[in-house]
PDB file of C-alpha atoms and ligand atoms in Angstrom:
ATOM      1  CA  MET A  22     -27.763 -10.747  -8.198  1.00  0.00           C
ATOM      2  CA  PRO A  23     -25.974  -8.876 -11.033  1.00  0.00           C
ATOM      3  CA  THR A  24     -28.385  -7.026 -13.322  1.00  0.00           C
ATOM      4  CA  GLN A  25     -27.964  -7.766 -16.914  1.00  0.00           C
ATOM      5  CA  ARG A  26     -26.059  -5.045 -18.563  1.00  0.00           C
ATOM      6  CA  LEU A  27     -27.575  -3.619 -21.813  1.00  0.00           C
ATOM      7  CA  THR A  28     -24.963  -3.323 -24.459  1.00  0.00           C
ATOM      8  CA  ASP A  29     -26.981  -0.728 -26.599  1.00  0.00           C
ATOM      9  CA  LEU A  30     -28.740   2.305 -25.109  1.00  0.00           C
ATOM     10  CA  PRO A  31     -32.526   1.648 -25.435  1.00  0.00           C
ATOM     11  CA  ASP A  32     -34.062   4.339 -27.491  1.00  0.00           C
ATOM     12  CA  ALA A  33     -36.089   5.734 -24.482  1.00  0.00           C
ATOM     13  CA  VAL A  34     -32.858   6.188 -22.729  1.00  0.00           C
ATOM     14  CA  ARG A  35     -31.191   7.809 -25.717  1.00  0.00           C
ATOM     15  CA  ARG A  36     -33.950  10.094 -26.020  1.00  0.00           C
ATOM     16  CA  LEU A  37     -33.994  11.114 -22.312  1.00  0.00           C
ATOM     17  CA  ILE A  38     -30.124  11.853 -22.310  1.00  0.00           C
ATOM     18  CA  GLU A  39     -30.462  13.789 -25.539  1.00  0.00           C
ATOM     19  CA  LYS A  40     -33.195  16.084 -23.908  1.00  0.00           C
ATOM     20  CA  VAL A  41     -30.761  17.180 -21.175  1.00  0.00           C
ATOM     21  CA  SER A  42     -27.358  16.953 -22.664  1.00  0.00           C
ATOM     22  CA  GLY A  43     -27.870  17.282 -26.389  1.00  0.00           C
ATOM     23  CA  PRO A  44     -27.155  15.035 -29.384  1.00  0.00           C
ATOM     24  CA  ILE A  45     -25.250  11.742 -28.506  1.00  0.00           C
ATOM     25  CA  VAL A  46     -22.263  11.440 -30.731  1.00  0.00           C
ATOM     26  CA  ASP A  47     -20.878   8.236 -29.338  1.00  0.00           C
ATOM     27  CA  VAL A  48     -21.501   5.603 -26.663  1.00  0.00           C
ATOM     28  CA  GLY A  49     -18.951   3.334 -25.018  1.00  0.00           C
ATOM     29  CA  ASN A  50     -19.684   0.505 -22.707  1.00  0.00           C
ATOM     30  CA  ILE A  51     -17.947   0.309 -19.218  1.00  0.00           C
ATOM     31  CA  ASN A  52     -16.604  -2.943 -18.460  1.00  0.00           C
ATOM     32  CA  ALA A  53     -16.740  -2.752 -14.648  1.00  0.00           C
ATOM     33  CA  GLY A  54     -19.509  -2.943 -12.159  1.00  0.00           C
ATOM     34  CA  LEU A  55     -22.436  -5.393 -12.176  1.00  0.00           C
ATOM     35  CA  ASN A  56     -25.347  -3.773 -10.721  1.00  0.00           C
ATOM     36  CA  SER A  57     -26.493  -1.210 -13.229  1.00  0.00           C
ATOM     37  CA  ALA A  58     -28.543  -2.044 -16.256  1.00  0.00           C
ATOM     38  CA  ILE A  59     -26.854   0.895 -18.047  1.00  0.00           C
ATOM     39  CA  ALA A  60     -23.230   1.971 -17.479  1.00  0.00           C
ATOM     40  CA  ALA A  61     -21.908   3.904 -20.329  1.00  0.00           C
ATOM     41  CA  ARG A  62     -19.504   6.719 -21.419  1.00  0.00           C
ATOM     42  CA  VAL A  63     -21.791   9.149 -23.563  1.00  0.00           C
ATOM     43  CA  ARG A  64     -20.175  11.750 -25.654  1.00  0.00           C
ATOM     44  CA  THR A  65     -22.149  14.723 -26.875  1.00  0.00           C
ATOM     45  CA  PRO A  66     -20.504  17.589 -28.950  1.00  0.00           C
ATOM     46  CA  GLU A  67     -19.706  19.338 -25.864  1.00  0.00           C
ATOM     47  CA  ASP A  68     -19.253  16.878 -23.077  1.00  0.00           C
ATOM     48  CA  THR A  69     -18.508  13.352 -22.020  1.00  0.00           C
ATOM     49  CA  LEU A  70     -20.570  11.901 -19.469  1.00  0.00           C
ATOM     50  CA  PHE A  71     -20.955   8.636 -17.419  1.00  0.00           C
ATOM     51  CA  VAL A  72     -24.495   7.524 -17.494  1.00  0.00           C
ATOM     52  CA  LYS A  73     -25.753   4.917 -14.850  1.00  0.00           C
ATOM     53  CA  GLY A  74     -29.238   3.646 -15.073  1.00  0.00           C
ATOM     54  CA  LEU A  75     -31.791   1.150 -13.897  1.00  0.00           C
ATOM     55  CA  PRO A  76     -35.440   0.660 -14.726  1.00  0.00           C
ATOM     56  CA  MET A  77     -37.814   2.297 -12.209  1.00  0.00           C
ATOM     57  CA  ASP A  78     -39.162  -1.213 -11.280  1.00  0.00           C
ATOM     58  CA  HIS A  79     -35.800  -2.569 -10.307  1.00  0.00           C
ATOM     59  CA  PRO A  80     -35.643  -3.702  -6.705  1.00  0.00           C
ATOM     60  CA  ARG A  81     -32.352  -1.656  -6.200  1.00  0.00           C
ATOM     61  CA  VAL A  82     -33.664   1.728  -7.963  1.00  0.00           C
ATOM     62  CA  TRP A  83     -33.437   3.280  -4.449  1.00  0.00           C
ATOM     63  CA  THR A  84     -29.624   3.231  -4.943  1.00  0.00           C
ATOM     64  CA  GLN A  85     -29.850   5.695  -7.785  1.00  0.00           C
ATOM     65  CA  ASN A  86     -31.899   8.023  -5.509  1.00  0.00           C
ATOM     66  CA  ARG A  87     -29.454   7.676  -2.769  1.00  0.00           C
ATOM     67  CA  GLU A  88     -26.592   8.548  -5.050  1.00  0.00           C
ATOM     68  CA  ALA A  89     -28.461  11.544  -6.201  1.00  0.00           C
ATOM     69  CA  GLN A  90     -29.225  12.729  -2.913  1.00  0.00           C
ATOM     70  CA  ILE A  91     -25.666  12.362  -1.507  1.00  0.00           C
ATOM     71  CA  SER A  92     -23.798  13.924  -4.471  1.00  0.00           C
ATOM     72  CA  PRO A  93     -24.015  17.518  -3.377  1.00  0.00           C
ATOM     73  CA  TYR A  94     -22.059  16.528  -0.166  1.00  0.00           C
ATOM     74  CA  LEU A  95     -19.249  14.942  -2.143  1.00  0.00           C
ATOM     75  CA  ARG A  96     -17.446  17.735  -3.926  1.00  0.00           C
ATOM     76  CA  GLY A  97     -13.849  16.838  -4.648  1.00  0.00           C
ATOM     77  CA  ILE A  98     -14.607  13.194  -3.392  1.00  0.00           C
ATOM     78  CA  ALA A  99     -16.812  11.851  -6.227  1.00  0.00           C
ATOM     79  CA  PRO A 100     -17.470  12.849  -9.753  1.00  0.00           C
ATOM     80  CA  GLU A 101     -19.979  15.715  -9.963  1.00  0.00           C
ATOM     81  CA  LEU A 102     -23.594  14.681 -10.736  1.00  0.00           C
ATOM     82  CA  LEU A 103     -24.926  16.698 -13.682  1.00  0.00           C
ATOM     83  CA  TRP A 104     -28.450  15.290 -13.699  1.00  0.00           C
ATOM     84  CA  HIS A 105     -31.107  12.711 -12.424  1.00  0.00           C
ATOM     85  CA  ILE A 106     -33.871  11.752 -14.685  1.00  0.00           C
ATOM     86  CA  GLU A 107     -36.835   9.639 -13.642  1.00  0.00           C
ATOM     87  CA  GLU A 108     -38.964   9.371 -16.815  1.00  0.00           C
ATOM     88  CA  ASP A 109     -40.303   6.707 -19.265  1.00  0.00           C
ATOM     89  CA  GLY A 110     -39.609   4.024 -16.636  1.00  0.00           C
ATOM     90  CA  TRP A 111     -36.033   4.816 -16.265  1.00  0.00           C
ATOM     91  CA  SER A 112     -33.932   6.248 -13.492  1.00  0.00           C
ATOM     92  CA  LEU A 113     -30.711   7.822 -14.969  1.00  0.00           C
ATOM     93  CA  LEU A 114     -27.909   9.531 -13.374  1.00  0.00           C
ATOM     94  CA  GLY A 115     -25.557  11.766 -15.678  1.00  0.00           C
ATOM     95  CA  PHE A 116     -22.003  12.282 -13.972  1.00  0.00           C
ATOM     96  CA  GLU A 117     -18.991  14.206 -15.148  1.00  0.00           C
ATOM     97  CA  TYR A 118     -16.968  11.539 -16.879  1.00  0.00           C
ATOM     98  CA  VAL A 119     -13.580  10.713 -15.242  1.00  0.00           C
ATOM     99  CA  ASN A 120     -10.939   9.935 -17.595  1.00  0.00           C
ATOM    100  CA  GLY A 121      -8.802   7.523 -15.390  1.00  0.00           C
ATOM    101  CA  GLY A 122      -8.286   4.044 -14.295  1.00  0.00           C
ATOM    102  CA  HIS A 123      -9.279   1.934 -11.419  1.00  0.00           C
ATOM    103  CA  ALA A 124      -6.968   2.261  -8.349  1.00  0.00           C
ATOM    104  CA  ASP A 125      -4.063   0.016  -7.881  1.00  0.00           C
ATOM    105  CA  PHE A 126      -4.306  -1.508  -4.267  1.00  0.00           C
ATOM    106  CA  THR A 127      -0.807  -3.445  -4.596  1.00  0.00           C
ATOM    107  CA  PRO A 128       1.801  -2.846  -2.172  1.00  0.00           C
ATOM    108  CA  LYS A 129       3.806   0.409  -2.766  1.00  0.00           C
ATOM    109  CA  SER A 130       1.301   1.441  -5.335  1.00  0.00           C
ATOM    110  CA  ARG A 131       1.402   5.211  -6.046  1.00  0.00           C
ATOM    111  CA  ASP A 132      -2.234   5.323  -5.940  1.00  0.00           C
ATOM    112  CA  LEU A 133      -2.401   4.679  -2.216  1.00  0.00           C
ATOM    113  CA  PRO A 134      -1.625   8.249  -1.083  1.00  0.00           C
ATOM    114  CA  ALA A 135      -4.268   9.677  -3.400  1.00  0.00           C
ATOM    115  CA  VAL A 136      -6.911   7.332  -2.087  1.00  0.00           C
ATOM    116  CA  MET A 137      -6.017   8.207   1.496  1.00  0.00           C
ATOM    117  CA  ALA A 138      -6.055  11.911   0.587  1.00  0.00           C
ATOM    118  CA  THR A 139      -9.598  11.542  -0.756  1.00  0.00           C
ATOM    119  CA  MET A 140     -10.661   9.387   2.366  1.00  0.00           C
ATOM    120  CA  ARG A 141      -9.306  12.165   4.533  1.00  0.00           C
ATOM    121  CA  ARG A 142     -11.615  14.584   2.745  1.00  0.00           C
ATOM    122  CA  LEU A 143     -14.402  12.458   3.103  1.00  0.00           C
ATOM    123  CA  ALA A 144     -13.622  11.957   6.883  1.00  0.00           C
ATOM    124  CA  LYS A 145     -14.392  15.795   7.241  1.00  0.00           C
ATOM    125  CA  VAL A 146     -17.816  15.650   5.574  1.00  0.00           C
ATOM    126  CA  PRO A 147     -20.623  15.727   8.316  1.00  0.00           C
ATOM    127  CA  ALA A 148     -23.147  12.995   7.867  1.00  0.00           C
ATOM    128  CA  PRO A 149     -25.814  14.655   5.799  1.00  0.00           C
ATOM    129  CA  ALA A 150     -29.369  14.748   7.223  1.00  0.00           C
ATOM    130  CA  LEU A 151     -30.545  11.777   4.733  1.00  0.00           C
ATOM    131  CA  GLU A 152     -31.789   8.549   5.448  1.00  0.00           C
ATOM    132  CA  LEU A 153     -28.856   6.226   5.257  1.00  0.00           C
ATOM    133  CA  LYS A 154     -28.225   2.748   6.189  1.00  0.00           C
ATOM    134  CA  SER A 155     -26.491   2.208   9.432  1.00  0.00           C
ATOM    135  CA  MET A 156     -23.481  -0.307   9.854  1.00  0.00           C
ATOM    136  CA  PRO A 157     -25.028  -1.882  12.938  1.00  0.00           C
ATOM    137  CA  HIS A 158     -28.164  -2.524  10.712  1.00  0.00           C
ATOM    138  CA  ARG A 159     -26.212  -3.866   7.654  1.00  0.00           C
ATOM    139  CA  LEU A 160     -23.970  -6.151   9.886  1.00  0.00           C
ATOM    140  CA  ARG A 161     -26.697  -7.370  12.071  1.00  0.00           C
ATOM    141  CA  THR A 162     -26.941 -10.817  10.601  1.00  0.00           C
ATOM    142  CA  PHE A 163     -23.232 -11.501  10.692  1.00  0.00           C
ATOM    143  CA  VAL A 164     -22.366 -11.216  14.436  1.00  0.00           C
ATOM    144  CA  ASP A 165     -22.777 -14.064  16.849  1.00  0.00           C
ATOM    145  CA  ASP A 166     -22.937 -11.649  19.908  1.00  0.00           C
ATOM    146  CA  PRO A 167     -25.454  -8.723  19.004  1.00  0.00           C
ATOM    147  CA  ALA A 168     -23.533  -6.648  21.728  1.00  0.00           C
ATOM    148  CA  ASP A 169     -20.748  -6.443  19.126  1.00  0.00           C
ATOM    149  CA  LEU A 170     -23.037  -4.312  16.989  1.00  0.00           C
ATOM    150  CA  SER A 171     -22.630  -1.295  19.102  1.00  0.00           C
ATOM    151  CA  TRP A 172     -18.969  -0.982  18.244  1.00  0.00           C
ATOM    152  CA  PHE A 173     -19.993  -0.075  14.575  1.00  0.00           C
ATOM    153  CA  ALA A 174     -22.546   2.655  15.668  1.00  0.00           C
ATOM    154  CA  GLY A 175     -21.584   6.215  14.845  1.00  0.00           C
ATOM    155  CA  ASP A 176     -22.663   9.381  12.734  1.00  0.00           C
ATOM    156  CA  SER A 177     -19.758   9.325  10.159  1.00  0.00           C
ATOM    157  CA  LEU A 178     -20.509   9.223   6.537  1.00  0.00           C
ATOM    158  CA  LEU A 179     -18.879   6.046   5.225  1.00  0.00           C
ATOM    159  CA  HIS A 180     -18.684   4.893   1.571  1.00  0.00           C
ATOM    160  CA  THR A 181     -18.043   1.177   2.557  1.00  0.00           C
ATOM    161  CA  GLU A 182     -17.521  -0.528  -0.769  1.00  0.00           C
ATOM    162  CA  TRP A 183     -13.843  -0.231  -1.432  1.00  0.00           C
ATOM    163  CA  ASN A 184     -13.594  -2.333  -4.573  1.00  0.00           C
ATOM    164  CA  PRO A 185     -10.943  -0.765  -6.601  1.00  0.00           C
ATOM    165  CA  HIS A 186     -13.584  -0.473  -9.424  1.00  0.00           C
ATOM    166  CA  ASN A 187     -15.140   2.036  -7.315  1.00  0.00           C
ATOM    167  CA  VAL A 188     -11.967   4.174  -6.978  1.00  0.00           C
ATOM    168  CA  LEU A 189     -11.129   6.144 -10.247  1.00  0.00           C
ATOM    169  CA  VAL A 190      -7.580   7.562 -10.319  1.00  0.00           C
ATOM    170  CA  SER A 191      -6.827  10.426 -12.755  1.00  0.00           C
ATOM    171  CA  GLY A 192      -3.362  11.890 -12.434  1.00  0.00           C
ATOM    172  CA  ASP A 193      -2.704  12.221  -8.757  1.00  0.00           C
ATOM    173  CA  ARG A 194      -6.317  12.519  -7.920  1.00  0.00           C
ATOM    174  CA  ALA A 195      -8.575   9.713  -6.553  1.00  0.00           C
ATOM    175  CA  LEU A 196     -12.326  10.026  -6.781  1.00  0.00           C
ATOM    176  CA  PHE A 197     -14.835   7.431  -5.180  1.00  0.00           C
ATOM    177  CA  VAL A 198     -17.853   6.231  -7.285  1.00  0.00           C
ATOM    178  CA  ASP A 199     -20.822   4.028  -6.405  1.00  0.00           C
ATOM    179  CA  TRP A 200     -22.433   5.795  -3.336  1.00  0.00           C
ATOM    180  CA  GLY A 201     -25.600   3.684  -3.346  1.00  0.00           C
ATOM    181  CA  TRP A 202     -24.441   1.840  -0.230  1.00  0.00           C
ATOM    182  CA  ALA A 203     -23.298   4.972   1.692  1.00  0.00           C
ATOM    183  CA  SER A 204     -23.984   4.350   5.401  1.00  0.00           C
ATOM    184  CA  THR A 205     -23.474   5.953   8.749  1.00  0.00           C
ATOM    185  CA  GLY A 206     -21.308   4.420  11.454  1.00  0.00           C
ATOM    186  CA  ALA A 207     -17.995   4.601  13.298  1.00  0.00           C
ATOM    187  CA  ALA A 208     -15.533   6.817  11.652  1.00  0.00           C
ATOM    188  CA  TRP A 209     -12.748   4.076  11.581  1.00  0.00           C
ATOM    189  CA  ILE A 210     -14.966   1.631   9.615  1.00  0.00           C
ATOM    190  CA  ASP A 211     -14.069   2.940   6.045  1.00  0.00           C
ATOM    191  CA  PRO A 212     -10.204   2.518   6.601  1.00  0.00           C
ATOM    192  CA  ALA A 213     -10.886  -0.753   8.209  1.00  0.00           C
ATOM    193  CA  LEU A 214     -12.944  -2.182   5.186  1.00  0.00           C
ATOM    194  CA  TRP A 215     -10.474  -0.621   2.913  1.00  0.00           C
ATOM    195  CA  LEU A 216      -7.687  -2.685   4.421  1.00  0.00           C
ATOM    196  CA  LEU A 217      -9.195  -5.885   3.396  1.00  0.00           C
ATOM    197  CA  TRP A 218      -9.032  -4.952  -0.094  1.00  0.00           C
ATOM    198  CA  LEU A 219      -5.342  -4.127   0.382  1.00  0.00           C
ATOM    199  CA  ILE A 220      -4.713  -7.479   1.799  1.00  0.00           C
ATOM    200  CA  ALA A 221      -6.596  -9.018  -1.044  1.00  0.00           C
ATOM    201  CA  HIS A 222      -4.042  -7.329  -3.423  1.00  0.00           C
ATOM    202  CA  GLY A 223      -1.077  -8.552  -1.750  1.00  0.00           C
ATOM    203  CA  HIS A 224      -0.553  -6.533   1.458  1.00  0.00           C
ATOM    204  CA  THR A 225       0.249  -8.412   4.475  1.00  0.00           C
ATOM    205  CA  CYS A 226      -2.065  -7.617   7.607  1.00  0.00           C
ATOM    206  CA  ASP A 227       0.498  -5.419   9.139  1.00  0.00           C
ATOM    207  CA  GLN A 228       1.220  -3.414   5.774  1.00  0.00           C
ATOM    208  CA  ALA A 229      -2.514  -3.062   5.313  1.00  0.00           C
ATOM    209  CA  GLU A 230      -3.080  -1.762   9.025  1.00  0.00           C
ATOM    210  CA  ARG A 231      -0.178   0.570   8.635  1.00  0.00           C
ATOM    211  CA  ALA A 232      -1.694   2.163   5.497  1.00  0.00           C
ATOM    212  CA  SER A 233      -5.154   2.500   7.317  1.00  0.00           C
ATOM    213  CA  ALA A 234      -3.529   3.944  10.284  1.00  0.00           C
ATOM    214  CA  THR A 235      -2.839   7.089   8.103  1.00  0.00           C
ATOM    215  CA  HIS A 236      -6.492   7.826   8.350  1.00  0.00           C
ATOM    216  CA  PRO A 237      -7.402  10.370  10.891  1.00  0.00           C
ATOM    217  CA  ALA A 238     -10.094   8.108  12.588  1.00  0.00           C
ATOM    218  CA  TRP A 239      -7.780   5.099  12.869  1.00  0.00           C
ATOM    219  CA  ALA A 240      -6.241   6.259  16.231  1.00  0.00           C
ATOM    220  CA  LEU A 241      -9.655   6.351  17.765  1.00  0.00           C
ATOM    221  CA  ALA A 242     -10.615   2.700  16.672  1.00  0.00           C
ATOM    222  CA  PRO A 243     -11.122   0.488  19.725  1.00  0.00           C
ATOM    223  CA  ALA A 244      -9.131  -2.618  19.317  1.00  0.00           C
ATOM    224  CA  GLU A 245     -12.191  -4.636  20.377  1.00  0.00           C
ATOM    225  CA  GLY A 246     -14.356  -2.693  17.823  1.00  0.00           C
ATOM    226  CA  LEU A 247     -11.661  -3.776  15.087  1.00  0.00           C
ATOM    227  CA  ASN A 248     -11.639  -7.378  16.315  1.00  0.00           C
ATOM    228  CA  ALA A 249     -15.342  -7.433  16.048  1.00  0.00           C
ATOM    229  CA  LEU A 250     -15.436  -6.156  12.702  1.00  0.00           C
ATOM    230  CA  ALA A 251     -12.744  -8.619  11.677  1.00  0.00           C
ATOM    231  CA  ARG A 252     -14.998 -11.440  12.892  1.00  0.00           C
ATOM    232  CA  VAL A 253     -18.038 -10.034  10.986  1.00  0.00           C
ATOM    233  CA  GLN A 254     -16.177  -9.561   7.780  1.00  0.00           C
ATOM    234  CA  ARG A 255     -14.879 -12.967   7.782  1.00  0.00           C
ATOM    235  CA  ARG A 256     -18.564 -14.376   7.907  1.00  0.00           C
ATOM    236  CA  LEU A 257     -19.723 -11.900   5.422  1.00  0.00           C
ATOM    237  CA  TRP A 258     -16.994 -12.746   2.920  1.00  0.00           C
ATOM    238  CA  ASP A 259     -17.539 -16.496   3.559  1.00  0.00           C
ATOM    239  CA  SER A 260     -21.117 -16.061   2.811  1.00  0.00           C
ATOM    240  CA  ILE A 261     -20.438 -13.823  -0.266  1.00  0.00           C
ATOM    241  CA  ALA A 262     -17.768 -16.115  -1.515  1.00  0.00           C
ATOM    242  CA  ALA A 263     -20.204 -19.211  -1.224  1.00  0.00           C
ATOM    243  CA  GLU A 264     -22.508 -17.674  -3.809  1.00  0.00           C
ATOM    244  CA  SER A 265     -20.545 -15.367  -6.016  1.00  0.00           C
ATOM    245  CA  THR A 266     -18.538 -15.911  -9.002  1.00  0.00           C
ATOM    246  CA  ASP A 267     -16.935 -12.523  -8.991  1.00  0.00           C
ATOM    247  CA  ASP A 268     -13.177 -12.484  -9.416  1.00  0.00           C
ATOM    248  CA  TRP A 269     -12.620 -10.833  -6.050  1.00  0.00           C
ATOM    249  CA  ALA A 270     -14.928 -13.005  -3.845  1.00  0.00           C
ATOM    250  CA  ASN A 271     -12.289 -15.517  -3.145  1.00  0.00           C
ATOM    251  CA  PRO A 272      -9.223 -13.237  -2.601  1.00  0.00           C
ATOM    252  CA  MET A 273     -11.606 -11.207  -0.333  1.00  0.00           C
ATOM    253  CA  ARG A 274     -12.652 -14.424   1.656  1.00  0.00           C
ATOM    254  CA  GLU A 275      -8.908 -15.129   2.116  1.00  0.00           C
ATOM    255  CA  ALA A 276      -8.146 -11.671   3.080  1.00  0.00           C
ATOM    256  CA  ALA A 277     -11.033 -11.536   5.642  1.00  0.00           C
ATOM    257  CA  ARG A 278      -9.813 -14.939   7.142  1.00  0.00           C
ATOM    258  CA  SER A 279      -6.309 -13.603   7.297  1.00  0.00           C
ATOM    259  CA  TRP A 280      -7.262 -10.415   8.934  1.00  0.00           C
ATOM    260  CA  GLU A 281      -9.428 -12.061  11.486  1.00  0.00           C
ATOM    261  CA  GLU A 282      -6.750 -14.496  12.368  1.00  0.00           C
ATOM    262  CA  HIS A 283      -4.266 -11.465  12.784  1.00  0.00           C
ATOM    263  CA  ARG A 284      -6.790  -9.754  15.028  1.00  0.00           C
ATOM    264  CA  ARG A 285      -7.183 -12.725  17.407  1.00  0.00           C
TER     265      ARG A 285
HETATM  266  N1  ATP B  22     -17.997   9.253 -13.386  1.00  0.00           N
HETATM  267  C1  ATP B  22     -17.307   8.252 -13.923  1.00  0.00           C
HETATM  268  N2  ATP B  22     -16.511   8.368 -15.133  1.00  0.00           N
HETATM  269  C2  ATP B  22     -15.902   7.235 -15.536  1.00  0.00           C
HETATM  270  N3  ATP B  22     -16.096   5.990 -15.131  1.00  0.00           N
HETATM  271  C3  ATP B  22     -17.034   5.903 -14.300  1.00  0.00           C
HETATM  272  C4  ATP B  22     -17.621   6.913 -13.485  1.00  0.00           C
HETATM  273  N4  ATP B  22     -18.485   6.446 -12.382  1.00  0.00           N
HETATM  274  C5  ATP B  22     -18.271   5.099 -12.665  1.00  0.00           C
HETATM  275  N5  ATP B  22     -17.379   4.711 -13.538  1.00  0.00           N
HETATM  276  C6  ATP B  22     -17.098   3.340 -14.105  1.00  0.00           C
HETATM  277  O1  ATP B  22     -18.351   2.573 -14.144  1.00  0.00           O
HETATM  278  C7  ATP B  22     -18.083   1.311 -13.349  1.00  0.00           C
HETATM  279  C8  ATP B  22     -19.740   0.960 -12.780  1.00  0.00           C
HETATM  280  O2  ATP B  22     -19.812   2.198 -11.950  1.00  0.00           O
HETATM  281  P1  ATP B  22     -20.699   2.137 -10.667  1.00  0.00           P
HETATM  282  O3  ATP B  22     -19.783   1.211  -9.712  1.00  0.00           O
HETATM  283  O4  ATP B  22     -20.992   3.404 -10.199  1.00  0.00           O
HETATM  284  O5  ATP B  22     -22.016   1.257 -11.032  1.00  0.00           O
HETATM  285  P2  ATP B  22     -22.414  -0.296 -10.777  1.00  0.00           P
HETATM  286  O6  ATP B  22     -22.660  -0.916 -12.016  1.00  0.00           O
HETATM  287  O7  ATP B  22     -23.698   0.104  -9.847  1.00  0.00           O
HETATM  288  O8  ATP B  22     -21.490  -0.877 -10.097  1.00  0.00           O
HETATM  289  P3  ATP B  22     -21.460  -2.162  -8.809  1.00  0.00           P
HETATM  290  O9  ATP B  22     -21.891  -3.238  -9.679  1.00  0.00           O
HETATM  291  O10 ATP B  22     -20.188  -1.977  -8.303  1.00  0.00           O
HETATM  292  O11 ATP B  22     -22.528  -1.627  -7.839  1.00  0.00           O
HETATM  293  C9  ATP B  22     -17.157   1.796 -12.236  1.00  0.00           C
HETATM  294  O12 ATP B  22     -16.482   0.626 -11.829  1.00  0.00           O
HETATM  295  C10 ATP B  22     -16.123   2.639 -13.056  1.00  0.00           C
HETATM  296  O13 ATP B  22     -15.261   1.754 -13.816  1.00  0.00           O
HETATM  297 MG1   MG B  23     -19.213  -0.271  -8.568  1.00  0.00          MG
END
């Protein structure tokens, strides 16, 4: 369920931010992402920050902790985390503000090489010793044969949420945001999940697979594992699209169906 986004910063939140970053001179709302009660551009005399927050009693407040814990491992891959505050009933994360736009995932987009360059950096990060969700666990309700889950096991650090709203492009650099669902699993899962978004943005299945094939882990992806993931993603997006009004739910359902048929 999306969380209702607050359009003004509550006084308590304003005070907490000012305590660590100095007086706020301007606040701008962010029109993307649905899960945070607070997602704002905050300017102080010295800095511009991106502040993301949830009340401490929110069922997904663990995602804030996950983002805070993982941030030190993501230099050059994600915007830098400047602080994490848990006070007065709020969990707040203050990030370096990225002045950029969401990635363009359409065919021939000039953003694609930048996105892949950052994915390659991510592929080199050893999975940190943190408690992360595992892909077999996350996908367990979408397989019809539980044996398929073993394809998804691995110890690579994966982002997994390749909505272009989570990819900020500034100049020729792409940075990935929204690490609350970072997971461990087989290294090829990230490029394979990314290609569904490429298909949803107009790539053919072949074009999308060719783009993913520039990821170092792609050559190691077993065809059976990819086929199993295609089946799982089809079920997952069928179920998301049945319940969601998000703009991308139907295109992603169609993309997942196309890819599953392509892999048959
Ligand atoms: N460091 C940043 N600098 C500038 N903008 C950012 C930054 N981090 C995130 N954003 C913008 O804020 C939006 C929401 O951020 P994020 O995806 O982390 O939060 P969310 O509300 O939890 O999202 P979701 O609903 O996707 O889980 C992003 O889609 C992006 O447009
Ligand atoms: Mg997001």
